[in-house]
Amino acid sequence: MFEEFKNNQELYTSLSKNLVIDTDLVKKSTPSSIADDLAKLLVDKELQIFYPSDEDFENNTNAVNQYYVSYDPLNGSKTNESFQFKSNSERYIIKENINNDFIDDNPVFIIAPIDDCDLPGRPCDWDDGDPISDLPPYTGSPKLLTYNVNHNLVPENDIISARIPAIRVNGTRWMRFGGTHLKLSFLRGSPDGTIIREKGILVAGAKAFPVKKIRIKRKYLKRKLRWVTFDAEFDPDWNMSENTQVMAVFSRHHWLGSGETTVSVKSGLKIDAQGNVKPTTEVTTSTKVTLREDNAKYRTKSEMSRRFILSTIVGNGITGKTKSDNGVSYNMKRVDIVDYYMKFWHTDLTP
């Protein structure tokens, strides 16, 4: 690959332009010096040669007979050109418009930027989504709910806490061409507990809450599709008055501006005979809140009613699918290409 690039630089104008290649580095004649200079170039520009199919092809004796070379175009494109090479031949074929599916199913070398989270000393606020089997059981005092619950029967003084243990992302549709990871940010829109009266009507405030930022290796999105650890608190105390909440998903991209969506969340509030504000299971007011993420693209959202979510903790539910976790068949839910399930704990605060 190094020799081909050195001898035919004029044929790789797009590659040179996008990688900001310094042509002085590839004028030396020996293969070893070319390799050294290319390695230096990769280091200086913080680039890497990425081979998504490495684990699949490393033991395949036929894999080296034909391979492709392409690059991250750095503009968010879903497709790009590639160069097809065959062993024992100096000829190559330009193949236009290959996509992420092609990368996952064929031996393709990708020249791409190194993720900031993989560079020593760089700040990183993204957790890695690692493959899971069963997660260890929670051993604290709240009781893990392994059955479905009627939300009307949970006293308001008690605490219902919700977590998302794991997610699975089905496919690379939200990735740019040649990306090494998919970075997702999850936000929650919820009534925030503030209450005002407008002309005798109770109105609840709303707020955006961060849930989790996670990055997932591309091989866990399709080629080796996996559930990955999410392990994030969704709501530490899902009150009766929080009739619905909304979870929104954003994908992070350096080449985009801010992504946002405005969602509507519903509350249940009433005034009793003594004039006190009390929660109710019925919807009485709706409030809008904007969920926003910098350098990201808004992808999807899911409205979650407390009644529905608590009544489908386990079992097939309406999706007909479950995820086993420590022997419990939790109901699997989906928002666009993201599968997830939720765990709930009940803390009894009855005097």
XYZ file of C-alpha atoms in Angstrom:
351
model
C 0.000 0.000 0.000
C 2.883 2.419 0.843
C 4.668 1.633 -2.437
C 1.501 2.119 -4.476
C 0.855 5.524 -2.923
C 4.473 6.664 -3.473
C 4.585 5.654 -7.127
C 1.155 6.958 -8.115
C 0.503 10.041 -5.982
C -1.212 11.859 -8.847
C -3.933 9.201 -8.827
C -4.786 9.832 -5.169
C -5.599 13.528 -5.220
C -8.714 13.130 -3.062
C -6.810 11.063 -0.523
C -3.962 13.575 -0.413
C -6.338 16.520 -0.061
C -8.393 15.050 2.750
C -5.363 13.786 4.674
C -3.425 17.030 4.136
C -0.500 14.922 2.885
C 2.918 16.583 2.820
C 4.301 15.265 -0.475
C 7.888 15.902 0.655
C 7.471 12.991 3.047
C 6.918 10.453 0.280
C 9.758 11.341 -2.116
C 12.354 9.012 -0.642
C 12.971 5.850 -2.552
C 13.277 2.945 -0.124
C 10.188 1.087 1.149
C 11.479 1.225 4.733
C 11.896 5.013 4.639
C 8.455 5.406 3.050
C 6.936 3.335 5.817
C 8.780 5.414 8.426
C 7.634 8.673 6.868
C 4.056 7.490 6.596
C 4.158 6.407 10.228
C 5.467 9.861 11.170
C 2.724 11.479 9.097
C 0.064 9.425 10.852
C 1.469 10.416 14.243
C 1.793 14.111 13.372
C -1.746 14.314 11.966
C -3.177 12.042 14.699
C -4.387 9.525 12.131
C -4.586 5.736 12.188
C -4.932 2.872 9.726
C -8.134 1.202 10.844
C -9.071 -2.322 9.773
C -12.636 -3.047 10.961
C -12.614 -6.675 9.784
C -9.317 -7.650 11.435
C -10.738 -10.309 13.751
C -12.742 -11.904 10.962
C -9.950 -12.042 8.366
C -6.771 -12.567 10.383
C -7.017 -16.367 10.071
C -8.388 -16.367 6.537
C -5.652 -17.327 4.042
C -7.725 -15.912 1.183
C -8.137 -12.491 2.746
C -4.776 -11.144 1.521
C -5.531 -11.937 -2.120
C -7.739 -8.857 -2.413
C -8.242 -5.804 -0.215
C -9.412 -2.209 -0.378
C -8.036 1.109 0.860
C -10.204 4.131 1.673
C -10.299 7.046 4.102
C -12.590 9.087 6.309
C -13.566 12.098 4.125
C -14.070 14.219 7.279
C -17.308 15.735 6.027
C -19.910 13.349 7.412
C -20.484 11.599 4.091
C -22.128 8.161 4.147
C -20.085 6.900 1.149
C -16.608 7.312 -0.311
C -14.250 6.057 -3.005
C -11.936 3.113 -2.441
C -8.994 1.477 -4.194
C -9.119 -2.263 -4.788
C -5.794 -4.111 -4.793
C -4.907 -7.735 -5.561
C -1.836 -9.628 -4.384
C 1.062 -9.990 -6.844
C -0.312 -7.236 -9.051
C 0.580 -3.563 -9.498
C -2.847 -2.794 -10.911
C -5.789 -1.497 -8.934
C -9.428 -0.614 -9.493
C -11.188 2.484 -8.208
C -14.502 1.530 -6.672
C -16.902 4.423 -6.112
C -19.494 4.897 -3.393
C -18.711 2.152 -0.933
C -20.584 2.513 2.363
C -20.362 1.330 5.975
C -22.034 -1.985 5.154
C -19.306 -2.686 2.593
C -16.612 -1.843 5.166
C -18.102 -4.272 7.664
C -18.363 -7.113 5.151
C -15.055 -6.809 3.283
C -11.323 -6.392 4.049
C -10.995 -2.593 3.911
C -8.165 -0.485 5.329
C -9.433 2.925 6.472
C -7.225 5.941 7.142
C -9.098 7.890 9.814
C -8.532 10.319 12.711
C -7.782 8.786 16.098
C -10.623 9.337 18.530
C -9.725 11.919 21.195
C -10.624 9.374 23.873
C -7.840 7.094 22.574
C -5.148 9.761 22.751
C -3.191 9.809 26.052
C -3.784 12.923 28.109
C -6.823 14.089 26.133
C -9.990 14.893 28.113
C -12.805 12.431 27.465
C -16.295 12.502 28.951
C -17.570 9.477 27.007
C -17.889 6.084 28.674
C -16.967 3.012 26.652
C -19.809 0.645 25.902
C -18.264 -2.756 26.592
C -20.045 -6.042 25.837
C -22.012 -7.536 28.719
C -23.421 -10.832 29.844
C -25.421 -10.628 33.082
C -24.849 -7.640 35.312
C -24.355 -8.248 39.052
C -27.493 -7.814 41.167
C -27.990 -4.628 43.143
C -27.323 -5.284 46.822
C -28.512 -2.041 48.472
C -31.603 -1.555 50.620
C -34.093 -0.598 47.866
C -35.985 -3.595 46.495
C -35.364 -4.580 42.881
C -38.697 -4.959 41.096
C -38.717 -8.156 39.038
C -42.424 -7.972 38.279
C -44.832 -5.518 36.674
C -46.369 -2.811 38.845
C -49.605 -0.804 38.814
C -48.316 2.746 39.235
C -51.546 3.792 40.981
C -50.603 1.573 43.915
C -47.197 3.133 44.597
C -47.542 5.689 47.434
C -46.213 9.104 46.515
C -44.041 9.125 49.637
C -42.179 6.047 48.399
C -39.333 6.207 45.894
C -39.263 4.518 42.492
C -35.761 4.673 40.978
C -35.070 3.807 37.350
C -31.848 2.749 35.613
C -30.921 1.592 32.110
C -28.380 -1.261 32.504
C -27.512 -1.919 28.859
C -28.307 -0.911 25.293
C -27.845 -2.400 21.837
C -27.476 -0.282 18.698
C -28.603 -2.090 15.552
C -26.480 -1.006 12.612
C -24.219 1.824 11.494
C -26.924 4.072 10.042
C -26.013 6.927 12.404
C -22.274 6.723 11.663
C -20.219 8.675 9.173
C -18.260 6.727 6.580
C -15.284 4.933 8.095
C -16.006 5.910 11.701
C -14.298 3.839 14.393
C -16.869 4.551 17.129
C -20.440 5.766 17.407
C -20.833 8.400 20.116
C -24.315 8.775 21.543
C -25.652 11.248 24.079
C -28.909 10.486 25.912
C -30.935 13.298 27.504
C -34.140 13.227 29.537
C -36.879 15.847 29.486
C -38.943 15.808 32.666
C -41.155 17.872 34.963
C -38.661 19.297 37.468
C -40.866 19.724 40.526
C -41.418 23.483 40.256
C -45.064 24.521 40.296
C -46.679 27.840 39.495
C -50.296 28.973 39.330
C -51.527 30.771 36.256
C -55.088 32.107 36.559
C -55.964 29.389 39.030
C -54.410 26.629 36.916
C -51.415 24.626 38.136
C -48.481 24.559 35.728
C -45.420 22.374 36.294
C -41.967 23.416 35.172
C -39.728 21.173 33.089
C -36.017 20.660 32.679
C -33.468 18.742 30.612
C -31.370 16.178 32.486
C -28.272 14.330 31.168
C -28.570 10.541 31.213
C -25.386 9.191 29.610
C -22.686 9.797 27.022
C -21.367 6.593 25.529
C -19.135 5.550 22.644
C -19.475 2.135 21.007
C -17.002 0.379 18.724
C -18.375 -0.070 15.231
C -17.967 -3.855 15.352
C -20.541 -4.009 18.156
C -23.114 -2.259 15.960
C -23.404 -4.886 13.245
C -20.572 -7.295 12.477
C -20.370 -8.466 16.091
C -23.670 -7.000 17.285
C -23.623 -6.845 21.075
C -25.477 -5.514 24.070
C -23.074 -3.070 25.736
C -22.900 -1.700 29.257
C -24.887 1.502 29.722
C -25.379 1.453 33.493
C -26.941 4.895 33.839
C -29.512 6.357 36.172
C -32.607 7.430 34.254
C -34.509 8.935 37.169
C -33.576 8.571 40.850
C -37.148 9.301 41.978
C -39.868 8.955 39.351
C -42.700 10.723 41.130
C -46.386 10.146 40.536
C -46.712 13.719 39.267
C -44.193 12.986 36.491
C -46.800 11.380 34.306
C -44.575 11.225 31.235
C -40.935 11.842 30.504
C -39.099 11.904 27.180
C -35.714 10.386 26.352
C -33.911 11.832 23.330
C -30.845 10.444 21.555
C -28.159 12.493 19.808
C -25.139 11.293 17.833
C -21.944 13.289 18.293
C -20.098 14.633 15.225
C -17.297 17.200 15.096
C -18.516 18.502 11.756
C -21.978 19.551 12.909
C -23.468 22.398 14.897
C -25.777 21.835 17.819
C -28.700 19.446 17.598
C -31.901 19.997 19.501
C -35.507 18.928 19.830
C -38.433 20.343 21.780
C -40.475 17.774 23.661
C -43.688 17.851 25.645
C -43.830 16.286 29.113
C -46.993 15.732 31.127
C -47.688 16.220 34.827
C -50.465 15.226 37.193
C -51.270 17.842 39.853
C -54.407 18.879 41.724
C -55.481 21.115 44.603
C -57.137 19.367 47.543
C -59.891 20.738 49.786
C -57.334 22.453 52.014
C -55.747 24.226 49.049
C -52.621 22.062 48.994
C -51.050 20.856 45.762
C -51.207 17.084 45.488
C -49.934 14.658 42.824
C -52.405 12.641 40.829
C -52.099 9.809 38.349
C -54.218 11.731 35.857
C -52.663 14.149 33.373
C -53.540 17.744 34.232
C -50.889 19.832 32.474
C -48.333 19.648 29.697
C -45.032 21.546 29.516
C -42.456 21.905 26.748
C -38.698 21.656 27.223
C -35.828 21.848 24.721
C -33.177 19.121 24.716
C -29.905 20.245 23.142
C -26.453 18.741 22.518
C -23.451 20.560 21.025
C -21.624 19.129 17.990
C -24.351 16.568 17.579
C -27.277 15.519 15.445
C -30.671 14.859 16.964
C -31.726 11.325 16.084
C -34.844 10.185 17.895
C -36.959 10.444 21.035
C -39.288 8.251 23.054
C -42.127 9.346 25.315
C -42.302 7.215 28.445
C -45.446 7.199 30.552
C -44.978 6.107 34.152
C -48.048 3.888 33.880
C -46.801 2.046 30.793
C -43.162 1.695 31.841
C -43.968 0.269 35.285
C -46.523 -2.131 33.818
C -43.948 -3.550 31.373
C -40.867 -4.034 33.545
C -40.728 -7.724 32.628
C -42.272 -9.976 30.016
C -42.982 -9.623 26.325
C -45.033 -6.449 26.548
C -45.993 -4.945 23.207
C -42.548 -5.540 21.660
C -42.733 -9.303 22.181
C -39.040 -9.328 23.154
C -37.134 -9.702 26.402
C -33.550 -9.349 27.647
C -32.334 -11.794 30.289
C -30.399 -10.252 33.177
C -29.565 -12.435 36.186
C -32.350 -14.816 35.260
C -35.000 -12.085 34.928
C -36.648 -11.560 31.525
C -36.892 -7.779 31.318
C -39.070 -6.277 28.624
C -36.949 -5.051 25.714
C -37.895 -1.637 24.395
C -36.730 0.128 21.258
C -36.330 3.719 20.134
C -35.384 3.730 16.451
C -32.183 1.605 16.192
C -31.526 1.523 19.956
C -32.732 -1.412 22.066
C -32.786 -1.000 25.836
C -34.425 -2.280 28.998
C -35.017 -0.705 32.390
C -34.651 -1.802 35.983
C -36.644 -0.311 38.836
C -36.104 -0.223 42.594
C -38.748 0.521 45.219
C -37.795 2.216 48.476
C -40.552 1.980 51.097
C -40.611 5.188 53.155
C -43.893 4.456 54.904
C -43.578 5.540 58.574
